[in-house]
């Protein structure tokens, strides 16, 4: 759920703000997430034109947020031209159509990831019970939903996007860390789920032994952390004779 699903960075030499002839050298970054974008602008060097050029602006399209309204607020704040130019490409009225593509992909991918997270919790509960087959099947479903979220987000790459140019520089994007981590997590869940299901049919005794050992290890750790310690020397002072009771009729 980070803003590193699609990222891009470019070095620019462009005008700084509207109604000003001043120009700056800076690095412009774009970070697209499931619920909005982050735009960074860092001067090279940071201190130029008697000020610090280091911006990190967020524009969101999550539920309850209005992207165009946040863009208008950025205009009123007088943010630098490169930030406003890039943010304008994602507005609803922009002919690029980036807003609709990324917003729709983000909504579907986010919903699929929430389903995958709930299934992962369920798989952990089932694997701790004597029903490893169902735990493995749910783990397979977890990986499938995680991969579906990746494929949904990747579907936007098949749609031609407008070129984003700032002067002589062009900003290009590529998949970020969150995309690849989600992809790797989905593949790992599929492998683990497949291994559990395979062991259930081929080596059920070995699978039960492995799971029982894991549960026992967790139980031993809980006992070691228990405040009741019957090995306390104070308990050893009382022998068995001290606990016997005789009754005379």
PDB file of C-alpha atoms in Angstrom:
ATOM      1  CA  UNK A   1       0.000   0.000   0.000  1.00  0.00           C
ATOM      2  CA  UNK A   2       2.973   2.323  -0.464  1.00  0.00           C
ATOM      3  CA  UNK A   3       3.512   4.934  -3.161  1.00  0.00           C
ATOM      4  CA  UNK A   4       6.190   2.871  -4.919  1.00  0.00           C
ATOM      5  CA  UNK A   5       4.121   0.918  -7.421  1.00  0.00           C
ATOM      6  CA  UNK A   6       5.276   2.988 -10.384  1.00  0.00           C
ATOM      7  CA  UNK A   7       8.187   5.425 -10.137  1.00  0.00           C
ATOM      8  CA  UNK A   8      10.096   7.779 -12.382  1.00  0.00           C
ATOM      9  CA  UNK A   9      12.860  10.336 -12.007  1.00  0.00           C
ATOM     10  CA  UNK A  10      14.406  12.869 -14.360  1.00  0.00           C
ATOM     11  CA  UNK A  11      16.919  15.718 -14.192  1.00  0.00           C
ATOM     12  CA  UNK A  12      15.479  18.984 -15.449  1.00  0.00           C
ATOM     13  CA  UNK A  13      16.559  22.502 -16.276  1.00  0.00           C
ATOM     14  CA  UNK A  14      13.373  24.540 -16.391  1.00  0.00           C
ATOM     15  CA  UNK A  15      11.545  27.600 -15.113  1.00  0.00           C
ATOM     16  CA  UNK A  16      10.913  27.688 -11.387  1.00  0.00           C
ATOM     17  CA  UNK A  17       7.606  29.472 -10.871  1.00  0.00           C
ATOM     18  CA  UNK A  18       4.967  31.242 -12.904  1.00  0.00           C
ATOM     19  CA  UNK A  19       5.547  34.872 -13.944  1.00  0.00           C
ATOM     20  CA  UNK A  20       9.276  34.477 -13.287  1.00  0.00           C
ATOM     21  CA  UNK A  21      12.185  34.076 -15.686  1.00  0.00           C
ATOM     22  CA  UNK A  22      14.303  32.294 -13.064  1.00  0.00           C
ATOM     23  CA  UNK A  23      15.396  28.786 -13.965  1.00  0.00           C
ATOM     24  CA  UNK A  24      16.575  25.926 -11.802  1.00  0.00           C
ATOM     25  CA  UNK A  25      18.422  22.653 -12.101  1.00  0.00           C
ATOM     26  CA  UNK A  26      16.653  19.925 -10.152  1.00  0.00           C
ATOM     27  CA  UNK A  27      15.574  16.299  -9.954  1.00  0.00           C
ATOM     28  CA  UNK A  28      11.868  15.666 -10.469  1.00  0.00           C
ATOM     29  CA  UNK A  29      10.422  12.424  -9.131  1.00  0.00           C
ATOM     30  CA  UNK A  30       7.046  10.751  -9.586  1.00  0.00           C
ATOM     31  CA  UNK A  31       5.789   8.021  -7.251  1.00  0.00           C
ATOM     32  CA  UNK A  32       2.458   6.431  -8.133  1.00  0.00           C
ATOM     33  CA  UNK A  33       0.630   4.372  -5.514  1.00  0.00           C
ATOM     34  CA  UNK A  34      -2.743   2.722  -5.200  1.00  0.00           C
ATOM     35  CA  UNK A  35      -4.356   5.766  -3.593  1.00  0.00           C
ATOM     36  CA  UNK A  36      -2.563   8.708  -5.181  1.00  0.00           C
ATOM     37  CA  UNK A  37       0.764  10.115  -6.275  1.00  0.00           C
ATOM     38  CA  UNK A  38       3.770  11.774  -4.682  1.00  0.00           C
ATOM     39  CA  UNK A  39       5.769  14.378  -6.595  1.00  0.00           C
ATOM     40  CA  UNK A  40       9.230  15.327  -5.393  1.00  0.00           C
ATOM     41  CA  UNK A  41      11.378  18.211  -6.547  1.00  0.00           C
ATOM     42  CA  UNK A  42      14.927  18.471  -5.238  1.00  0.00           C
ATOM     43  CA  UNK A  43      17.280  21.182  -6.380  1.00  0.00           C
ATOM     44  CA  UNK A  44      20.737  20.374  -7.697  1.00  0.00           C
ATOM     45  CA  UNK A  45      22.134  21.921  -5.577  1.00  0.00           C
ATOM     46  CA  UNK A  46      19.328  22.204  -3.008  1.00  0.00           C
ATOM     47  CA  UNK A  47      19.988  25.887  -2.293  1.00  0.00           C
ATOM     48  CA  UNK A  48      19.209  28.001  -5.349  1.00  0.00           C
ATOM     49  CA  UNK A  49      17.705  31.462  -5.867  1.00  0.00           C
ATOM     50  CA  UNK A  50      18.217  32.243  -2.173  1.00  0.00           C
ATOM     51  CA  UNK A  51      15.877  29.450  -1.045  1.00  0.00           C
ATOM     52  CA  UNK A  52      15.771  25.720  -0.383  1.00  0.00           C
ATOM     53  CA  UNK A  53      14.264  23.717  -3.218  1.00  0.00           C
ATOM     54  CA  UNK A  54      13.062  20.500  -1.627  1.00  0.00           C
ATOM     55  CA  UNK A  55       9.389  19.647  -2.225  1.00  0.00           C
ATOM     56  CA  UNK A  56       7.426  16.494  -1.516  1.00  0.00           C
ATOM     57  CA  UNK A  57       3.772  16.935  -2.470  1.00  0.00           C
ATOM     58  CA  UNK A  58       1.019  14.331  -2.250  1.00  0.00           C
ATOM     59  CA  UNK A  59      -2.169  14.232  -4.317  1.00  0.00           C
ATOM     60  CA  UNK A  60      -4.732  11.590  -3.397  1.00  0.00           C
ATOM     61  CA  UNK A  61      -7.712   9.975  -5.088  1.00  0.00           C
ATOM     62  CA  UNK A  62      -8.737   7.701  -2.207  1.00  0.00           C
ATOM     63  CA  UNK A  63     -12.344   7.593  -1.064  1.00  0.00           C
ATOM     64  CA  UNK A  64     -13.376  10.884   0.491  1.00  0.00           C
ATOM     65  CA  UNK A  65     -10.654  12.831  -1.317  1.00  0.00           C
ATOM     66  CA  UNK A  66     -10.978  15.087  -4.358  1.00  0.00           C
ATOM     67  CA  UNK A  67      -7.874  15.130  -6.531  1.00  0.00           C
ATOM     68  CA  UNK A  68      -8.905  18.244  -8.457  1.00  0.00           C
ATOM     69  CA  UNK A  69      -9.534  20.103  -5.217  1.00  0.00           C
ATOM     70  CA  UNK A  70      -6.062  19.246  -3.954  1.00  0.00           C
ATOM     71  CA  UNK A  71      -4.628  20.400  -7.276  1.00  0.00           C
ATOM     72  CA  UNK A  72      -6.419  23.750  -6.953  1.00  0.00           C
ATOM     73  CA  UNK A  73      -5.005  24.141  -3.439  1.00  0.00           C
ATOM     74  CA  UNK A  74      -1.531  23.535  -4.889  1.00  0.00           C
ATOM     75  CA  UNK A  75      -2.155  26.298  -7.428  1.00  0.00           C
ATOM     76  CA  UNK A  76      -3.159  28.670  -4.637  1.00  0.00           C
ATOM     77  CA  UNK A  77      -0.026  27.774  -2.669  1.00  0.00           C
ATOM     78  CA  UNK A  78       2.102  28.720  -5.663  1.00  0.00           C
ATOM     79  CA  UNK A  79       4.060  25.494  -5.932  1.00  0.00           C
ATOM     80  CA  UNK A  80       6.885  25.312  -8.505  1.00  0.00           C
ATOM     81  CA  UNK A  81       5.962  24.894 -12.152  1.00  0.00           C
ATOM     82  CA  UNK A  82       7.402  21.347 -12.541  1.00  0.00           C
ATOM     83  CA  UNK A  83       5.263  20.061  -9.657  1.00  0.00           C
ATOM     84  CA  UNK A  84       2.111  21.711 -10.979  1.00  0.00           C
ATOM     85  CA  UNK A  85       2.798  20.553 -14.531  1.00  0.00           C
ATOM     86  CA  UNK A  86       3.163  16.942 -13.441  1.00  0.00           C
ATOM     87  CA  UNK A  87       0.159  17.079 -11.106  1.00  0.00           C
ATOM     88  CA  UNK A  88      -1.979  18.563 -13.890  1.00  0.00           C
ATOM     89  CA  UNK A  89      -1.351  15.447 -16.014  1.00  0.00           C
ATOM     90  CA  UNK A  90      -3.308  13.411 -13.452  1.00  0.00           C
ATOM     91  CA  UNK A  91      -6.366  15.687 -13.162  1.00  0.00           C
ATOM     92  CA  UNK A  92      -9.775  14.442 -14.241  1.00  0.00           C
ATOM     93  CA  UNK A  93      -9.985  16.896 -17.152  1.00  0.00           C
ATOM     94  CA  UNK A  94      -6.505  16.120 -18.502  1.00  0.00           C
ATOM     95  CA  UNK A  95      -6.547  14.610 -22.022  1.00  0.00           C
ATOM     96  CA  UNK A  96      -3.856  12.130 -20.924  1.00  0.00           C
ATOM     97  CA  UNK A  97      -6.415  10.054 -19.010  1.00  0.00           C
ATOM     98  CA  UNK A  98      -3.860   9.094 -16.372  1.00  0.00           C
ATOM     99  CA  UNK A  99      -6.303   9.774 -13.533  1.00  0.00           C
ATOM    100  CA  UNK A 100      -8.891   7.263 -14.716  1.00  0.00           C
ATOM    101  CA  UNK A 101      -6.343   4.585 -15.531  1.00  0.00           C
ATOM    102  CA  UNK A 102      -4.342   4.732 -12.305  1.00  0.00           C
ATOM    103  CA  UNK A 103      -7.374   5.360 -10.090  1.00  0.00           C
ATOM    104  CA  UNK A 104      -9.268   2.377 -11.462  1.00  0.00           C
ATOM    105  CA  UNK A 105      -6.210   0.105 -11.308  1.00  0.00           C
ATOM    106  CA  UNK A 106      -5.457   1.291  -7.769  1.00  0.00           C
ATOM    107  CA  UNK A 107      -8.998   0.637  -6.564  1.00  0.00           C
ATOM    108  CA  UNK A 108      -9.082  -2.930  -7.889  1.00  0.00           C
ATOM    109  CA  UNK A 109      -5.537  -3.725  -6.762  1.00  0.00           C
ATOM    110  CA  UNK A 110      -6.213  -2.367  -3.269  1.00  0.00           C
ATOM    111  CA  UNK A 111      -9.400  -4.437  -2.907  1.00  0.00           C
ATOM    112  CA  UNK A 112      -7.601  -7.595  -4.035  1.00  0.00           C
ATOM    113  CA  UNK A 113      -4.754  -6.981  -1.576  1.00  0.00           C
ATOM    114  CA  UNK A 114      -7.194  -6.630   1.323  1.00  0.00           C
ATOM    115  CA  UNK A 115      -8.752  -9.973   0.359  1.00  0.00           C
ATOM    116  CA  UNK A 116      -5.279 -11.530   0.166  1.00  0.00           C
ATOM    117  CA  UNK A 117      -4.424 -10.175   3.636  1.00  0.00           C
ATOM    118  CA  UNK A 118      -7.605 -11.658   5.158  1.00  0.00           C
ATOM    119  CA  UNK A 119      -6.904 -15.007   3.488  1.00  0.00           C
ATOM    120  CA  UNK A 120      -3.344 -14.956   4.836  1.00  0.00           C
ATOM    121  CA  UNK A 121      -4.670 -14.563   8.384  1.00  0.00           C
ATOM    122  CA  UNK A 122      -7.101 -17.419   7.805  1.00  0.00           C
ATOM    123  CA  UNK A 123      -4.355 -19.661   6.423  1.00  0.00           C
ATOM    124  CA  UNK A 124      -2.252 -19.105   9.556  1.00  0.00           C
ATOM    125  CA  UNK A 125      -5.196 -20.106  11.732  1.00  0.00           C
ATOM    126  CA  UNK A 126      -5.907 -23.251   9.673  1.00  0.00           C
ATOM    127  CA  UNK A 127      -2.256 -24.328   9.607  1.00  0.00           C
ATOM    128  CA  UNK A 128      -2.177 -24.197  13.407  1.00  0.00           C
ATOM    129  CA  UNK A 129      -5.133 -26.627  13.494  1.00  0.00           C
ATOM    130  CA  UNK A 130      -5.188 -30.290  12.394  1.00  0.00           C
ATOM    131  CA  UNK A 131      -6.430 -29.275   8.931  1.00  0.00           C
ATOM    132  CA  UNK A 132      -3.243 -28.495   6.961  1.00  0.00           C
ATOM    133  CA  UNK A 133      -4.884 -29.235   3.611  1.00  0.00           C
ATOM    134  CA  UNK A 134      -7.334 -26.361   3.997  1.00  0.00           C
ATOM    135  CA  UNK A 135      -4.540 -24.115   5.238  1.00  0.00           C
ATOM    136  CA  UNK A 136      -2.519 -24.902   2.111  1.00  0.00           C
ATOM    137  CA  UNK A 137      -5.499 -24.263  -0.152  1.00  0.00           C
ATOM    138  CA  UNK A 138      -6.184 -20.900   1.488  1.00  0.00           C
ATOM    139  CA  UNK A 139      -2.481 -20.058   1.146  1.00  0.00           C
ATOM    140  CA  UNK A 140      -2.774 -20.797  -2.581  1.00  0.00           C
ATOM    141  CA  UNK A 141      -5.763 -18.452  -2.753  1.00  0.00           C
ATOM    142  CA  UNK A 142      -3.719 -15.802  -0.916  1.00  0.00           C
ATOM    143  CA  UNK A 143      -0.983 -15.955  -3.539  1.00  0.00           C
ATOM    144  CA  UNK A 144      -3.541 -15.900  -6.358  1.00  0.00           C
ATOM    145  CA  UNK A 145      -5.203 -12.721  -5.082  1.00  0.00           C
ATOM    146  CA  UNK A 146      -1.811 -11.045  -4.535  1.00  0.00           C
ATOM    147  CA  UNK A 147      -0.830 -11.858  -8.118  1.00  0.00           C
ATOM    148  CA  UNK A 148      -4.202 -10.666  -9.398  1.00  0.00           C
ATOM    149  CA  UNK A 149      -3.561  -7.279  -7.771  1.00  0.00           C
ATOM    150  CA  UNK A 150      -0.206  -7.077  -9.570  1.00  0.00           C
ATOM    151  CA  UNK A 151      -1.724  -8.010 -12.906  1.00  0.00           C
ATOM    152  CA  UNK A 152      -4.519  -5.461 -12.489  1.00  0.00           C
ATOM    153  CA  UNK A 153      -2.050  -2.675 -11.818  1.00  0.00           C
ATOM    154  CA  UNK A 154       0.194  -3.818 -14.670  1.00  0.00           C
ATOM    155  CA  UNK A 155      -2.740  -3.665 -17.067  1.00  0.00           C
ATOM    156  CA  UNK A 156      -2.301   0.117 -17.306  1.00  0.00           C
ATOM    157  CA  UNK A 157       1.051  -0.383 -19.042  1.00  0.00           C
ATOM    158  CA  UNK A 158      -0.748  -1.737 -22.105  1.00  0.00           C
ATOM    159  CA  UNK A 159      -2.558   1.591 -22.541  1.00  0.00           C
ATOM    160  CA  UNK A 160      -0.511   4.245 -24.400  1.00  0.00           C
ATOM    161  CA  UNK A 161       0.226   7.152 -22.074  1.00  0.00           C
ATOM    162  CA  UNK A 162       0.993  10.708 -23.079  1.00  0.00           C
ATOM    163  CA  UNK A 163       4.614  11.750 -23.012  1.00  0.00           C
ATOM    164  CA  UNK A 164       5.641  13.884 -20.056  1.00  0.00           C
ATOM    165  CA  UNK A 165       8.302  16.346 -21.181  1.00  0.00           C
ATOM    166  CA  UNK A 166       9.906  19.174 -19.248  1.00  0.00           C
ATOM    167  CA  UNK A 167      12.097  21.146 -21.589  1.00  0.00           C
ATOM    168  CA  UNK A 168      14.426  18.734 -23.308  1.00  0.00           C
ATOM    169  CA  UNK A 169      13.918  16.011 -20.685  1.00  0.00           C
ATOM    170  CA  UNK A 170      11.269  13.275 -20.740  1.00  0.00           C
ATOM    171  CA  UNK A 171       9.968  11.510 -17.649  1.00  0.00           C
ATOM    172  CA  UNK A 172       9.565   7.757 -17.985  1.00  0.00           C
ATOM    173  CA  UNK A 173       8.219   5.426 -15.303  1.00  0.00           C
ATOM    174  CA  UNK A 174       8.912   1.846 -14.321  1.00  0.00           C
ATOM    175  CA  UNK A 175       7.556  -0.554 -11.723  1.00  0.00           C
ATOM    176  CA  UNK A 176       8.674   0.274  -8.211  1.00  0.00           C
ATOM    177  CA  UNK A 177       9.612  -1.693  -5.089  1.00  0.00           C
ATOM    178  CA  UNK A 178       6.015  -2.229  -3.888  1.00  0.00           C
ATOM    179  CA  UNK A 179       5.101  -3.846  -7.211  1.00  0.00           C
ATOM    180  CA  UNK A 180       7.973  -6.327  -7.114  1.00  0.00           C
ATOM    181  CA  UNK A 181       7.553  -7.102  -3.398  1.00  0.00           C
ATOM    182  CA  UNK A 182       3.866  -7.888  -3.950  1.00  0.00           C
ATOM    183  CA  UNK A 183       4.745 -10.062  -6.942  1.00  0.00           C
ATOM    184  CA  UNK A 184       7.374 -11.962  -4.945  1.00  0.00           C
ATOM    185  CA  UNK A 185       4.964 -12.395  -2.016  1.00  0.00           C
ATOM    186  CA  UNK A 186       2.298 -13.837  -4.294  1.00  0.00           C
ATOM    187  CA  UNK A 187       4.735 -16.310  -5.859  1.00  0.00           C
ATOM    188  CA  UNK A 188       6.032 -17.317  -2.414  1.00  0.00           C
ATOM    189  CA  UNK A 189       2.500 -17.953  -1.136  1.00  0.00           C
ATOM    190  CA  UNK A 190       1.794 -20.122  -4.168  1.00  0.00           C
ATOM    191  CA  UNK A 191       4.968 -22.149  -3.600  1.00  0.00           C
ATOM    192  CA  UNK A 192       4.300 -22.620   0.122  1.00  0.00           C
ATOM    193  CA  UNK A 193       0.659 -23.483  -0.449  1.00  0.00           C
ATOM    194  CA  UNK A 194       1.579 -25.939  -3.181  1.00  0.00           C
ATOM    195  CA  UNK A 195       4.164 -27.534  -0.910  1.00  0.00           C
ATOM    196  CA  UNK A 196       1.634 -27.989   1.912  1.00  0.00           C
ATOM    197  CA  UNK A 197      -0.959 -29.530  -0.413  1.00  0.00           C
ATOM    198  CA  UNK A 198       1.647 -31.819  -2.017  1.00  0.00           C
ATOM    199  CA  UNK A 199       2.930 -33.018   1.357  1.00  0.00           C
ATOM    200  CA  UNK A 200      -0.610 -33.672   2.493  1.00  0.00           C
ATOM    201  CA  UNK A 201      -1.093 -36.217  -0.298  1.00  0.00           C
ATOM    202  CA  UNK A 202       2.431 -37.634  -0.531  1.00  0.00           C
ATOM    203  CA  UNK A 203       3.864 -37.450   3.005  1.00  0.00           C
ATOM    204  CA  UNK A 204       0.971 -36.693   5.375  1.00  0.00           C
ATOM    205  CA  UNK A 205       2.804 -38.057   8.441  1.00  0.00           C
ATOM    206  CA  UNK A 206       5.825 -35.836   7.786  1.00  0.00           C
ATOM    207  CA  UNK A 207       3.568 -32.814   7.355  1.00  0.00           C
ATOM    208  CA  UNK A 208       1.743 -33.525  10.619  1.00  0.00           C
ATOM    209  CA  UNK A 209       5.042 -34.005  12.414  1.00  0.00           C
ATOM    210  CA  UNK A 210       6.381 -30.715  11.067  1.00  0.00           C
ATOM    211  CA  UNK A 211       3.266 -28.784  12.034  1.00  0.00           C
ATOM    212  CA  UNK A 212       3.001 -30.475  15.450  1.00  0.00           C
ATOM    213  CA  UNK A 213       6.637 -29.638  16.177  1.00  0.00           C
ATOM    214  CA  UNK A 214       6.014 -26.003  15.270  1.00  0.00           C
ATOM    215  CA  UNK A 215       2.994 -25.878  17.575  1.00  0.00           C
ATOM    216  CA  UNK A 216       4.936 -27.554  20.397  1.00  0.00           C
ATOM    217  CA  UNK A 217       7.810 -25.087  20.005  1.00  0.00           C
ATOM    218  CA  UNK A 218       5.359 -22.217  20.319  1.00  0.00           C
ATOM    219  CA  UNK A 219       3.824 -23.882  23.384  1.00  0.00           C
ATOM    220  CA  UNK A 220       7.228 -24.328  25.028  1.00  0.00           C
ATOM    221  CA  UNK A 221       8.056 -20.685  24.457  1.00  0.00           C
ATOM    222  CA  UNK A 222       4.797 -19.669  26.100  1.00  0.00           C
ATOM    223  CA  UNK A 223       5.500 -21.924  29.081  1.00  0.00           C
ATOM    224  CA  UNK A 224       8.995 -20.510  29.490  1.00  0.00           C
ATOM    225  CA  UNK A 225       7.508 -17.051  29.630  1.00  0.00           C
ATOM    226  CA  UNK A 226       4.861 -18.047  32.179  1.00  0.00           C
ATOM    227  CA  UNK A 227       5.087 -16.312  35.568  1.00  0.00           C
ATOM    228  CA  UNK A 228       4.353 -19.666  37.327  1.00  0.00           C
ATOM    229  CA  UNK A 229       7.671 -21.385  37.941  1.00  0.00           C
ATOM    230  CA  UNK A 230       7.383 -24.567  39.985  1.00  0.00           C
ATOM    231  CA  UNK A 231      11.153 -25.059  39.992  1.00  0.00           C
ATOM    232  CA  UNK A 232      11.504 -22.185  42.403  1.00  0.00           C
ATOM    233  CA  UNK A 233      13.761 -23.157  45.363  1.00  0.00           C
ATOM    234  CA  UNK A 234      11.059 -21.982  47.774  1.00  0.00           C
ATOM    235  CA  UNK A 235       8.790 -24.734  46.507  1.00  0.00           C
ATOM    236  CA  UNK A 236      11.426 -27.415  47.091  1.00  0.00           C
ATOM    237  CA  UNK A 237      11.511 -26.672  50.843  1.00  0.00           C
ATOM    238  CA  UNK A 238       8.228 -28.446  51.253  1.00  0.00           C
ATOM    239  CA  UNK A 239       8.553 -32.198  50.883  1.00  0.00           C
ATOM    240  CA  UNK A 240       5.911 -34.721  50.106  1.00  0.00           C
ATOM    241  CA  UNK A 241       5.444 -35.438  53.829  1.00  0.00           C
ATOM    242  CA  UNK A 242       4.337 -31.854  54.366  1.00  0.00           C
ATOM    243  CA  UNK A 243       1.472 -32.357  51.962  1.00  0.00           C
ATOM    244  CA  UNK A 244       0.103 -35.622  53.471  1.00  0.00           C
ATOM    245  CA  UNK A 245      -3.038 -35.594  55.561  1.00  0.00           C
ATOM    246  CA  UNK A 246      -4.158 -38.331  57.990  1.00  0.00           C
ATOM    247  CA  UNK A 247      -7.639 -38.891  59.260  1.00  0.00           C
ATOM    248  CA  UNK A 248      -8.389 -40.751  62.490  1.00  0.00           C
ATOM    249  CA  UNK A 249     -11.803 -42.274  62.816  1.00  0.00           C
TER     250      UNK A 249
END
